[in-house]
Each structure stands twice: as structure tokens, then as C-alpha cells.
JSON list of C-alpha atoms in Angstrom, two decimals:
[
{"chain": "V", "resi": 151, "resn": "ASP", "atom": "CA", "xyz": [10.94, -16.95, -4.33]},
{"chain": "V", "resi": 152, "resn": "ALA", "atom": "CA", "xyz": [7.41, -16.98, -2.98]},
{"chain": "V", "resi": 153, "resn": "GLY", "atom": "CA", "xyz": [5.83, -13.62, -2.33]},
{"chain": "V", "resi": 154, "resn": "VAL", "atom": "CA", "xyz": [4.08, -12.47, 0.82]},
{"chain": "V", "resi": 155, "resn": "ILE", "atom": "CA", "xyz": [1.47, -15.04, 1.75]},
{"chain": "V", "resi": 156, "resn": "GLN", "atom": "CA", "xyz": [-1.70, -14.10, 3.59]},
{"chain": "V", "resi": 157, "resn": "SER", "atom": "CA", "xyz": [-4.45, -16.30, 4.90]},
{"chain": "V", "resi": 158, "resn": "PRO", "atom": "CA", "xyz": [-7.33, -16.61, 4.71]},
{"chain": "V", "resi": 159, "resn": "ARG", "atom": "CA", "xyz": [-8.21, -14.80, 1.45]},
{"chain": "V", "resi": 160, "resn": "HIS", "atom": "CA", "xyz": [-11.74, -14.24, 2.66]},
{"chain": "V", "resi": 161, "resn": "GLU", "atom": "CA", "xyz": [-13.20, -14.21, 6.14]},
{"chain": "V", "resi": 162, "resn": "VAL", "atom": "CA", "xyz": [-16.84, -13.76, 7.05]},
{"chain": "V", "resi": 163, "resn": "THR", "atom": "CA", "xyz": [-17.71, -13.58, 10.71]},
{"chain": "V", "resi": 164, "resn": "GLU", "atom": "CA", "xyz": [-20.39, -12.33, 13.03]},
{"chain": "V", "resi": 165, "resn": "MET", "atom": "CA", "xyz": [-20.05, -9.27, 15.19]},
{"chain": "V", "resi": 166, "resn": "GLY", "atom": "CA", "xyz": [-18.40, -10.08, 18.50]},
{"chain": "V", "resi": 167, "resn": "GLN", "atom": "CA", "xyz": [-16.33, -12.97, 17.20]},
{"chain": "V", "resi": 168, "resn": "GLU", "atom": "CA", "xyz": [-12.54, -13.10, 17.30]},
{"chain": "V", "resi": 169, "resn": "VAL", "atom": "CA", "xyz": [-10.77, -12.85, 13.94]},
{"chain": "V", "resi": 170, "resn": "THR", "atom": "CA", "xyz": [-7.14, -13.78, 13.27]},
{"chain": "V", "resi": 171, "resn": "LEU", "atom": "CA", "xyz": [-5.38, -12.84, 10.05]},
{"chain": "V", "resi": 172, "resn": "ARG", "atom": "CA", "xyz": [-2.06, -14.42, 9.16]},
{"chain": "V", "resi": 173, "resn": "CYS", "atom": "CA", "xyz": [0.95, -13.36, 7.18]},
{"chain": "V", "resi": 174, "resn": "LYS", "atom": "CA", "xyz": [4.17, -14.99, 6.04]},
{"chain": "V", "resi": 175, "resn": "PRO", "atom": "CA", "xyz": [6.67, -12.40, 4.78]},
{"chain": "V", "resi": 176, "resn": "ILE", "atom": "CA", "xyz": [9.27, -12.96, 2.11]},
{"chain": "V", "resi": 177, "resn": "SER", "atom": "CA", "xyz": [12.27, -14.82, 3.49]},
{"chain": "V", "resi": 178, "resn": "GLY", "atom": "CA", "xyz": [15.06, -12.46, 4.45]},
{"chain": "V", "resi": 179, "resn": "HIS", "atom": "CA", "xyz": [12.85, -9.40, 4.79]},
{"chain": "V", "resi": 180, "resn": "ASP", "atom": "CA", "xyz": [13.25, -7.62, 8.11]},
{"chain": "V", "resi": 181, "resn": "TYR", "atom": "CA", "xyz": [10.31, -5.20, 7.92]},
{"chain": "V", "resi": 182, "resn": "LEU", "atom": "CA", "xyz": [6.68, -6.26, 8.09]},
{"chain": "V", "resi": 183, "resn": "PHE", "atom": "CA", "xyz": [3.64, -4.00, 7.69]},
{"chain": "V", "resi": 184, "resn": "TRP", "atom": "CA", "xyz": [-0.10, -4.36, 8.20]},
{"chain": "V", "resi": 185, "resn": "TYR", "atom": "CA", "xyz": [-2.39, -2.08, 6.18]},
{"chain": "V", "resi": 186, "resn": "ARG", "atom": "CA", "xyz": [-6.16, -1.76, 6.02]},
{"chain": "V", "resi": 187, "resn": "GLN", "atom": "CA", "xyz": [-7.95, -0.66, 2.85]},
{"chain": "V", "resi": 188, "resn": "THR", "atom": "CA", "xyz": [-11.47, 0.73, 2.70]},
{"chain": "V", "resi": 189, "resn": "MET", "atom": "CA", "xyz": [-13.30, 2.90, 0.20]},
{"chain": "V", "resi": 190, "resn": "MET", "atom": "CA", "xyz": [-13.78, 5.66, 2.74]},
{"chain": "V", "resi": 191, "resn": "ARG", "atom": "CA", "xyz": [-10.29, 5.86, 4.22]},
{"chain": "V", "resi": 192, "resn": "GLY", "atom": "CA", "xyz": [-8.08, 4.35, 1.54]},
{"chain": "V", "resi": 193, "resn": "LEU", "atom": "CA", "xyz": [-4.90, 2.56, 2.65]},
{"chain": "V", "resi": 194, "resn": "GLU", "atom": "CA", "xyz": [-4.12, 3.01, 6.34]},
{"chain": "V", "resi": 195, "resn": "LEU", "atom": "CA", "xyz": [-0.93, 1.80, 7.99]},
{"chain": "V", "resi": 196, "resn": "LEU", "atom": "CA", "xyz": [-1.92, -0.05, 11.16]},
{"chain": "V", "resi": 197, "resn": "ILE", "atom": "CA", "xyz": [1.43, -1.21, 12.50]},
{"chain": "V", "resi": 198, "resn": "TYR", "atom": "CA", "xyz": [4.89, -2.17, 11.36]},
{"chain": "V", "resi": 199, "resn": "PHE", "atom": "CA", "xyz": [7.68, -4.35, 12.73]},
{"chain": "V", "resi": 200, "resn": "ASN", "atom": "CA", "xyz": [11.43, -4.36, 12.31]},
{"chain": "V", "resi": 201, "resn": "ASN", "atom": "CA", "xyz": [13.25, -7.56, 13.21]},
{"chain": "V", "resi": 202, "resn": "ASN", "atom": "CA", "xyz": [10.04, -8.84, 14.84]},
{"chain": "V", "resi": 203, "resn": "VAL", "atom": "CA", "xyz": [9.78, -5.79, 17.13]},
{"chain": "V", "resi": 204, "resn": "PRO", "atom": "CA", "xyz": [6.79, -3.43, 16.78]},
{"chain": "V", "resi": 205, "resn": "ILE", "atom": "CA", "xyz": [8.11, 0.00, 15.82]},
{"chain": "V", "resi": 206, "resn": "ASP", "atom": "CA", "xyz": [4.98, 2.06, 15.26]},
{"chain": "V", "resi": 207, "resn": "ASP", "atom": "CA", "xyz": [1.47, 0.98, 16.20]},
{"chain": "V", "resi": 208, "resn": "SER", "atom": "CA", "xyz": [-0.06, 4.45, 16.13]},
{"chain": "V", "resi": 209, "resn": "GLY", "atom": "CA", "xyz": [-2.39, 3.40, 13.33]},
{"chain": "V", "resi": 210, "resn": "MET", "atom": "CA", "xyz": [-4.04, 0.59, 15.29]},
{"chain": "V", "resi": 211, "resn": "PRO", "atom": "CA", "xyz": [-7.58, 1.89, 15.66]},
{"chain": "V", "resi": 212, "resn": "GLU", "atom": "CA", "xyz": [-8.30, 0.71, 19.18]},
{"chain": "V", "resi": 213, "resn": "ASP", "atom": "CA", "xyz": [-7.57, -1.90, 21.80]},
{"chain": "V", "resi": 214, "resn": "ARG", "atom": "CA", "xyz": [-9.66, -4.48, 19.98]},
{"chain": "V", "resi": 215, "resn": "PHE", "atom": "CA", "xyz": [-6.80, -4.75, 17.49]},
{"chain": "V", "resi": 216, "resn": "SER", "atom": "CA", "xyz": [-3.52, -6.49, 18.31]},
{"chain": "V", "resi": 217, "resn": "ALA", "atom": "CA", "xyz": [-0.61, -7.70, 16.21]},
{"chain": "V", "resi": 218, "resn": "LYS", "atom": "CA", "xyz": [2.23, -10.05, 16.94]},
{"chain": "V", "resi": 219, "resn": "MET", "atom": "CA", "xyz": [5.32, -11.27, 15.19]},
{"chain": "V", "resi": 220, "resn": "PRO", "atom": "CA", "xyz": [6.68, -14.25, 17.15]},
{"chain": "V", "resi": 221, "resn": "ASN", "atom": "CA", "xyz": [9.39, -14.97, 14.58]},
{"chain": "V", "resi": 222, "resn": "ALA", "atom": "CA", "xyz": [10.80, -13.68, 11.30]},
{"chain": "V", "resi": 223, "resn": "SER", "atom": "CA", "xyz": [8.48, -15.79, 9.17]},
{"chain": "V", "resi": 224, "resn": "PHE", "atom": "CA", "xyz": [5.08, -15.23, 10.74]},
{"chain": "V", "resi": 225, "resn": "SER", "atom": "CA", "xyz": [2.80, -12.45, 11.91]},
{"chain": "V", "resi": 226, "resn": "THR", "atom": "CA", "xyz": [-0.81, -12.24, 13.05]},
{"chain": "V", "resi": 227, "resn": "LEU", "atom": "CA", "xyz": [-3.35, -9.46, 13.27]},
{"chain": "V", "resi": 228, "resn": "LYS", "atom": "CA", "xyz": [-6.16, -10.17, 15.70]},
{"chain": "V", "resi": 229, "resn": "ILE", "atom": "CA", "xyz": [-9.46, -8.36, 16.18]},
{"chain": "V", "resi": 230, "resn": "GLN", "atom": "CA", "xyz": [-11.38, -9.19, 19.34]},
{"chain": "V", "resi": 231, "resn": "PRO", "atom": "CA", "xyz": [-14.27, -8.55, 19.43]},
{"chain": "V", "resi": 232, "resn": "SER", "atom": "CA", "xyz": [-14.95, -7.79, 15.78]},
{"chain": "V", "resi": 233, "resn": "GLU", "atom": "CA", "xyz": [-17.45, -5.11, 14.67]},
{"chain": "V", "resi": 234, "resn": "PRO", "atom": "CA", "xyz": [-19.11, -4.42, 11.29]},
{"chain": "V", "resi": 235, "resn": "ARG", "atom": "CA", "xyz": [-16.97, -1.29, 10.83]},
{"chain": "V", "resi": 236, "resn": "ASP", "atom": "CA", "xyz": [-13.89, -3.53, 10.78]},
{"chain": "V", "resi": 237, "resn": "SER", "atom": "CA", "xyz": [-15.00, -4.86, 7.38]},
{"chain": "V", "resi": 238, "resn": "ALA", "atom": "CA", "xyz": [-12.15, -4.09, 4.97]},
{"chain": "V", "resi": 239, "resn": "VAL", "atom": "CA", "xyz": [-9.31, -5.65, 3.03]},
{"chain": "V", "resi": 240, "resn": "TYR", "atom": "CA", "xyz": [-6.25, -6.18, 5.22]},
{"chain": "V", "resi": 241, "resn": "PHE", "atom": "CA", "xyz": [-2.87, -6.28, 3.53]},
{"chain": "V", "resi": 242, "resn": "CYS", "atom": "CA", "xyz": [0.43, -7.51, 4.84]},
{"chain": "V", "resi": 243, "resn": "ALA", "atom": "CA", "xyz": [3.66, -6.29, 3.24]},
{"chain": "V", "resi": 244, "resn": "SER", "atom": "CA", "xyz": [7.35, -6.85, 3.82]},
{"chain": "V", "resi": 245, "resn": "SER", "atom": "CA", "xyz": [10.63, -5.25, 2.79]},
{"chain": "V", "resi": 246, "resn": "ARG", "atom": "CA", "xyz": [14.33, -5.85, 3.08]},
{"chain": "V", "resi": 247, "resn": "GLY", "atom": "CA", "xyz": [15.53, -2.71, 4.79]},
{"chain": "V", "resi": 248, "resn": "GLY", "atom": "CA", "xyz": [13.74, 0.43, 5.84]},
{"chain": "V", "resi": 249, "resn": "ASP", "atom": "CA", "xyz": [15.14, 3.02, 3.48]},
{"chain": "V", "resi": 250, "resn": "GLY", "atom": "CA", "xyz": [13.91, 4.39, 0.21]},
{"chain": "V", "resi": 251, "resn": "ASN", "atom": "CA", "xyz": [15.71, 1.80, -1.86]},
{"chain": "V", "resi": 252, "resn": "SER", "atom": "CA", "xyz": [13.61, -0.91, -0.30]},
{"chain": "V", "resi": 253, "resn": "PRO", "atom": "CA", "xyz": [10.17, -1.24, -1.85]},
{"chain": "V", "resi": 254, "resn": "LEU", "atom": "CA", "xyz": [7.38, -3.00, -0.01]},
{"chain": "V", "resi": 255, "resn": "HIS", "atom": "CA", "xyz": [6.09, -6.29, -1.38]},
{"chain": "V", "resi": 256, "resn": "PHE", "atom": "CA", "xyz": [2.40, -6.87, -0.73]},
{"chain": "V", "resi": 257, "resn": "GLY", "atom": "CA", "xyz": [0.34, -9.98, -0.24]},
{"chain": "V", "resi": 258, "resn": "ASN", "atom": "CA", "xyz": [-3.01, -10.40, -1.97]},
{"chain": "V", "resi": 259, "resn": "GLY", "atom": "CA", "xyz": [-4.91, -9.38, 1.12]},
{"chain": "V", "resi": 260, "resn": "THR", "atom": "CA", "xyz": [-7.62, -10.80, 3.35]},
{"chain": "V", "resi": 261, "resn": "ARG", "atom": "CA", "xyz": [-11.13, -9.52, 2.70]},
{"chain": "V", "resi": 262, "resn": "LEU", "atom": "CA", "xyz": [-12.89, -9.38, 6.06]},
{"chain": "V", "resi": 263, "resn": "THR", "atom": "CA", "xyz": [-16.65, -9.07, 6.31]},
{"chain": "V", "resi": 264, "resn": "VAL", "atom": "CA", "xyz": [-18.19, -8.68, 9.76]},
{"chain": "V", "resi": 265, "resn": "THR", "atom": "CA", "xyz": [-21.98, -9.07, 9.83]},
{"chain": "P", "resi": 5, "resn": "GLY", "atom": "CA", "xyz": [2.76, 15.23, 9.37]},
{"chain": "P", "resi": 6, "resn": "ASP", "atom": "CA", "xyz": [3.91, 13.64, 6.13]},
{"chain": "P", "resi": 7, "resn": "SER", "atom": "CA", "xyz": [1.23, 13.15, 3.49]},
{"chain": "P", "resi": 8, "resn": "VAL", "atom": "CA", "xyz": [0.56, 12.43, -0.17]},
{"chain": "P", "resi": 9, "resn": "THR", "atom": "CA", "xyz": [-2.19, 13.95, -2.31]},
{"chain": "P", "resi": 10, "resn": "GLN", "atom": "CA", "xyz": [-3.30, 12.55, -5.66]},
{"chain": "P", "resi": 11, "resn": "MET", "atom": "CA", "xyz": [-5.69, 13.80, -8.27]},
{"chain": "P", "resi": 12, "resn": "GLU", "atom": "CA", "xyz": [-9.14, 12.38, -7.81]},
{"chain": "P", "resi": 13, "resn": "GLY", "atom": "CA", "xyz": [-10.48, 9.72, -10.08]},
{"chain": "P", "resi": 14, "resn": "PRO", "atom": "CA", "xyz": [-11.86, 7.96, -11.80]},
{"chain": "P", "resi": 15, "resn": "VAL", "atom": "CA", "xyz": [-9.90, 8.84, -14.91]},
{"chain": "P", "resi": 16, "resn": "THR", "atom": "CA", "xyz": [-11.34, 7.46, -18.14]},
{"chain": "P", "resi": 17, "resn": "LEU", "atom": "CA", "xyz": [-9.23, 7.43, -21.31]},
{"chain": "P", "resi": 18, "resn": "SER", "atom": "CA", "xyz": [-9.36, 5.92, -24.73]},
{"chain": "P", "resi": 19, "resn": "GLU", "atom": "CA", "xyz": [-6.69, 3.44, -25.74]},
{"chain": "P", "resi": 20, "resn": "GLU", "atom": "CA", "xyz": [-3.45, 5.12, -26.92]},
{"chain": "P", "resi": 21, "resn": "ALA", "atom": "CA", "xyz": [-4.27, 8.37, -25.11]},
{"chain": "P", "resi": 22, "resn": "PHE", "atom": "CA", "xyz": [-1.68, 10.20, -23.00]},
{"chain": "P", "resi": 23, "resn": "LEU", "atom": "CA", "xyz": [-1.92, 9.70, -19.24]},
{"chain": "P", "resi": 24, "resn": "THR", "atom": "CA", "xyz": [-1.00, 12.03, -16.41]},
{"chain": "P", "resi": 25, "resn": "ILE", "atom": "CA", "xyz": [-1.88, 11.35, -12.79]},
{"chain": "P", "resi": 26, "resn": "ASN", "atom": "CA", "xyz": [-0.83, 14.18, -10.49]},
{"chain": "P", "resi": 27, "resn": "CYS", "atom": "CA", "xyz": [0.81, 13.53, -7.14]},
{"chain": "P", "resi": 28, "resn": "THR", "atom": "CA", "xyz": [2.16, 16.01, -4.61]},
{"chain": "P", "resi": 29, "resn": "TYR", "atom": "CA", "xyz": [3.64, 15.35, -1.21]},
{"chain": "P", "resi": 30, "resn": "THR", "atom": "CA", "xyz": [4.32, 17.06, 2.09]},
{"chain": "P", "resi": 31, "resn": "ALA", "atom": "CA", "xyz": [7.31, 15.85, 4.06]},
{"chain": "P", "resi": 32, "resn": "THR", "atom": "CA", "xyz": [10.29, 17.10, 5.97]},
{"chain": "P", "resi": 33, "resn": "GLY", "atom": "CA", "xyz": [13.65, 15.90, 4.82]},
{"chain": "P", "resi": 34, "resn": "TYR", "atom": "CA", "xyz": [14.15, 13.77, 1.73]},
{"chain": "P", "resi": 35, "resn": "PRO", "atom": "CA", "xyz": [11.66, 10.97, 1.33]},
{"chain": "P", "resi": 36, "resn": "SER", "atom": "CA", "xyz": [11.77, 8.37, -1.40]},
{"chain": "P", "resi": 37, "resn": "LEU", "atom": "CA", "xyz": [8.79, 8.35, -3.75]},
{"chain": "P", "resi": 38, "resn": "PHE", "atom": "CA", "xyz": [6.93, 5.44, -5.30]},
{"chain": "P", "resi": 39, "resn": "TRP", "atom": "CA", "xyz": [4.08, 4.57, -7.60]},
{"chain": "P", "resi": 40, "resn": "TYR", "atom": "CA", "xyz": [2.21, 1.35, -6.92]},
{"chain": "P", "resi": 41, "resn": "VAL", "atom": "CA", "xyz": [-0.51, -0.24, -9.05]},
{"chain": "P", "resi": 42, "resn": "GLN", "atom": "CA", "xyz": [-3.40, -2.39, -7.84]},
{"chain": "P", "resi": 43, "resn": "TYR", "atom": "CA", "xyz": [-5.33, -4.64, -10.21]},
{"chain": "P", "resi": 44, "resn": "PRO", "atom": "CA", "xyz": [-8.79, -5.88, -9.15]},
{"chain": "P", "resi": 45, "resn": "GLY", "atom": "CA", "xyz": [-8.66, -8.45, -6.38]},
{"chain": "P", "resi": 46, "resn": "GLU", "atom": "CA", "xyz": [-4.91, -8.23, -5.99]},
{"chain": "P", "resi": 47, "resn": "GLY", "atom": "CA", "xyz": [-2.37, -6.61, -3.72]},
{"chain": "P", "resi": 48, "resn": "LEU", "atom": "CA", "xyz": [-0.28, -3.60, -4.64]},
{"chain": "P", "resi": 49, "resn": "GLN", "atom": "CA", "xyz": [2.66, -3.98, -6.99]},
{"chain": "P", "resi": 50, "resn": "LEU", "atom": "CA", "xyz": [5.57, -1.61, -7.25]},
{"chain": "P", "resi": 51, "resn": "LEU", "atom": "CA", "xyz": [5.47, 0.25, -10.56]},
{"chain": "P", "resi": 52, "resn": "LEU", "atom": "CA", "xyz": [8.44, 2.61, -10.20]},
{"chain": "P", "resi": 53, "resn": "LYS", "atom": "CA", "xyz": [10.42, 4.59, -7.66]},
{"chain": "P", "resi": 54, "resn": "ALA", "atom": "CA", "xyz": [12.76, 7.56, -7.26]},
{"chain": "P", "resi": 55, "resn": "THR", "atom": "CA", "xyz": [15.00, 8.09, -4.26]},
{"chain": "P", "resi": 56, "resn": "LYS", "atom": "CA", "xyz": [16.31, 11.63, -4.71]},
{"chain": "P", "resi": 57, "resn": "ALA", "atom": "CA", "xyz": [15.52, 14.93, -6.36]},
{"chain": "P", "resi": 58, "resn": "ASP", "atom": "CA", "xyz": [15.53, 14.94, -10.18]},
{"chain": "P", "resi": 59, "resn": "ASP", "atom": "CA", "xyz": [15.58, 11.13, -10.34]},
{"chain": "P", "resi": 60, "resn": "LYS", "atom": "CA", "xyz": [13.28, 9.67, -12.98]},
{"chain": "P", "resi": 61, "resn": "GLY", "atom": "CA", "xyz": [11.67, 6.32, -12.30]},
{"chain": "P", "resi": 62, "resn": "SER", "atom": "CA", "xyz": [10.39, 4.31, -15.25]},
{"chain": "P", "resi": 63, "resn": "ASN", "atom": "CA", "xyz": [8.80, 0.93, -15.92]},
{"chain": "P", "resi": 64, "resn": "LYS", "atom": "CA", "xyz": [6.47, -0.55, -18.55]},
{"chain": "P", "resi": 65, "resn": "GLY", "atom": "CA", "xyz": [6.23, 2.77, -20.38]},
{"chain": "P", "resi": 66, "resn": "PHE", "atom": "CA", "xyz": [5.32, 4.70, -17.22]},
{"chain": "P", "resi": 67, "resn": "GLU", "atom": "CA", "xyz": [7.55, 7.52, -15.97]},
{"chain": "P", "resi": 68, "resn": "ALA", "atom": "CA", "xyz": [7.67, 9.89, -13.02]},
{"chain": "P", "resi": 69, "resn": "THR", "atom": "CA", "xyz": [10.25, 12.52, -12.05]},
{"chain": "P", "resi": 70, "resn": "TYR", "atom": "CA", "xyz": [11.01, 13.53, -8.46]},
{"chain": "P", "resi": 71, "resn": "ARG", "atom": "CA", "xyz": [10.58, 17.32, -8.40]},
{"chain": "P", "resi": 72, "resn": "LYS", "atom": "CA", "xyz": [11.65, 18.71, -5.06]},
{"chain": "P", "resi": 73, "resn": "GLU", "atom": "CA", "xyz": [10.96, 22.34, -6.00]},
{"chain": "P", "resi": 74, "resn": "THR", "atom": "CA", "xyz": [7.29, 21.56, -6.63]},
{"chain": "P", "resi": 75, "resn": "THR", "atom": "CA", "xyz": [7.10, 18.58, -4.22]},
{"chain": "P", "resi": 76, "resn": "SER", "atom": "CA", "xyz": [5.60, 16.51, -7.02]},
{"chain": "P", "resi": 77, "resn": "PHE", "atom": "CA", "xyz": [5.93, 13.06, -8.57]},
{"chain": "P", "resi": 78, "resn": "HIS", "atom": "CA", "xyz": [3.44, 12.98, -11.44]},
{"chain": "P", "resi": 79, "resn": "LEU", "atom": "CA", "xyz": [2.89, 9.69, -13.27]},
{"chain": "P", "resi": 80, "resn": "GLU", "atom": "CA", "xyz": [2.87, 9.75, -17.08]},
{"chain": "P", "resi": 81, "resn": "LYS", "atom": "CA", "xyz": [2.49, 7.32, -19.94]},
{"chain": "P", "resi": 82, "resn": "GLY", "atom": "CA", "xyz": [2.53, 8.22, -23.58]},
{"chain": "P", "resi": 83, "resn": "SER", "atom": "CA", "xyz": [0.03, 5.65, -24.85]},
{"chain": "P", "resi": 84, "resn": "VAL", "atom": "CA", "xyz": [-2.22, 3.73, -22.47]},
{"chain": "P", "resi": 85, "resn": "GLN", "atom": "CA", "xyz": [-3.64, 0.27, -23.10]},
{"chain": "P", "resi": 86, "resn": "VAL", "atom": "CA", "xyz": [-6.79, -1.41, -21.85]},
{"chain": "P", "resi": 87, "resn": "SER", "atom": "CA", "xyz": [-4.57, -3.59, -19.67]},
{"chain": "P", "resi": 88, "resn": "ASP", "atom": "CA", "xyz": [-3.41, -0.48, -17.77]},
{"chain": "P", "resi": 89, "resn": "SER", "atom": "CA", "xyz": [-6.86, -0.18, -16.17]},
{"chain": "P", "resi": 90, "resn": "ALA", "atom": "CA", "xyz": [-6.19, -0.32, -12.43]},
{"chain": "P", "resi": 91, "resn": "VAL", "atom": "CA", "xyz": [-5.89, 1.86, -9.34]},
{"chain": "P", "resi": 92, "resn": "TYR", "atom": "CA", "xyz": [-2.63, 3.80, -9.04]},
{"chain": "P", "resi": 93, "resn": "PHE", "atom": "CA", "xyz": [-1.18, 4.87, -5.70]},
{"chain": "P", "resi": 94, "resn": "CYS", "atom": "CA", "xyz": [1.51, 7.45, -5.09]},
{"chain": "P", "resi": 95, "resn": "ALA", "atom": "CA", "xyz": [3.50, 6.94, -1.89]},
{"chain": "P", "resi": 96, "resn": "LEU", "atom": "CA", "xyz": [6.43, 8.27, 0.08]},
{"chain": "P", "resi": 97, "resn": "ARG", "atom": "CA", "xyz": [8.78, 6.39, 2.36]},
{"chain": "P", "resi": 98, "resn": "LYS", "atom": "CA", "xyz": [10.66, 7.96, 5.22]},
{"chain": "P", "resi": 99, "resn": "GLY", "atom": "CA", "xyz": [11.83, 6.48, 8.47]},
{"chain": "P", "resi": 100, "resn": "GLY", "atom": "CA", "xyz": [10.58, 3.03, 7.59]},
{"chain": "P", "resi": 101, "resn": "LYS", "atom": "CA", "xyz": [6.95, 3.95, 6.98]},
{"chain": "P", "resi": 102, "resn": "LEU", "atom": "CA", "xyz": [5.30, 3.97, 3.56]},
{"chain": "P", "resi": 103, "resn": "ILE", "atom": "CA", "xyz": [2.52, 6.56, 3.35]},
{"chain": "P", "resi": 104, "resn": "PHE", "atom": "CA", "xyz": [0.02, 6.35, 0.49]},
{"chain": "P", "resi": 105, "resn": "GLY", "atom": "CA", "xyz": [-2.14, 8.81, -1.35]},
{"chain": "P", "resi": 106, "resn": "GLN", "atom": "CA", "xyz": [-5.80, 8.00, -1.75]},
{"chain": "P", "resi": 107, "resn": "GLY", "atom": "CA", "xyz": [-5.39, 6.25, -5.11]},
{"chain": "P", "resi": 108, "resn": "THR", "atom": "CA", "xyz": [-6.58, 7.14, -8.60]},
{"chain": "P", "resi": 109, "resn": "GLU", "atom": "CA", "xyz": [-8.69, 4.72, -10.58]},
{"chain": "P", "resi": 110, "resn": "LEU", "atom": "CA", "xyz": [-7.84, 4.54, -14.28]},
{"chain": "P", "resi": 111, "resn": "SER", "atom": "CA", "xyz": [-10.20, 3.04, -16.81]},
{"chain": "P", "resi": 112, "resn": "VAL", "atom": "CA", "xyz": [-9.00, 2.64, -20.40]},
{"chain": "P", "resi": 113, "resn": "LYS", "atom": "CA", "xyz": [-11.63, 2.00, -23.09]},
{"chain": "P", "resi": 114, "resn": "PRO", "atom": "CA", "xyz": [-10.85, 0.27, -26.38]}
]
């Protein structure tokens, strides 16, 4: 079975531009997570979905960030407008179930650089 | 709120040395505990887990025991290899969310 697939692997954009990151979770997984990783703040949970419904978006830094999950096999994280401080690696993860017996499976991440 | 604290890195060891990476947590209730590993340029991979007190998770020679009395989940390996060089993350899961510690970088020298 294919793992979590993220695209693009790398994104370089100029400040003010719109950025869209994409994620395809593992088939059959009902939880999807977006994390951001930086040297300063480590791994931060931005938002997570259960059955395509956002459950907790308290980690979304500000209104410039939005995430959607239109169906069970696709999610997007959008930043509009982007700023240099958004530069980070963004990870998508999915799991089957939301309890402790259900580990998260991570994609390889999208490295975003905003100049 | 719930949180995880790991020992700071980087940790540098010689091959075949004994490894301990400390992890403590703060949480109400009974979270499940995990160790994830991240190799350069890759996403996180599950290394081991424990879902209740006194459980021992193990994988690839790594072990960790869920100690509720000390709220700890320390990672150990008896003999590290160069290929174990990576960043290790302790995490807890409760109510759907997975909360990570700050990560500990391990470097193993031949």
C-alpha cells in the first residue's frame, strides 16, 4: 500500500504569493493531520480532520492559513498571502482511528521557502 | 495542557555504546506514548509505542517502558550503530491529537 503522498516536495515562492500544499492520505485512514516543522518551534500540529471534518484547528497560526479536505483521499493546506516566516517543512500524516493503538503515518513533507 | 519534554541534544556516541534518551510527559488521563524517528530529508517513522502503564514497546533493538509513576517513557538501546543516527521524537496521543517533544538528535560515530 502506498504511504502518505505529499506534493510538491519543494516549493519556493515570493512573499505575498499564494501557496497550496497537497496531501493524499493512506486509503482507509479516517484521520488526517497537518504539522509544521521548524528549528525554532519543532513540530507543531496545525489542524486535524476526522472523516473529512476539521476537529481542531487551534494550531493554525492565523487567518492566512486554511485547510480543506473535500474527500477522504485529498487535503490541501493553503497560505495566502505567504510570508518569509512561513518557511518550514510541512508534514501531512494520517491514521486509522483516533486512539492510542493507531499510530500516525507521515508523508515525506513539503519544504517551503518564502523569499 | 498536555506536553512532552525530551532531553536536549545533540547526543554523540561511539558505535556500540549504550543509548538513553529521556522523555517525560504531562497529561491528564491515560495517553498512549510513542517514539518516532526522523532520518534526514524524510518524514517521521514510528519506532515503537506503549498504550498503558508498564507496557514495554520494542523495535529494532530499541526499548521504552511506560512508567506512570514517573510520567516517563525513556528510549534505550544497548548497542547503537552508525545507521541509528537520526532525530528521535517522543510523543503522546490523547483524544485524537499526537503531541511531540522537541526532538533529540543522535549522532553515532564509527
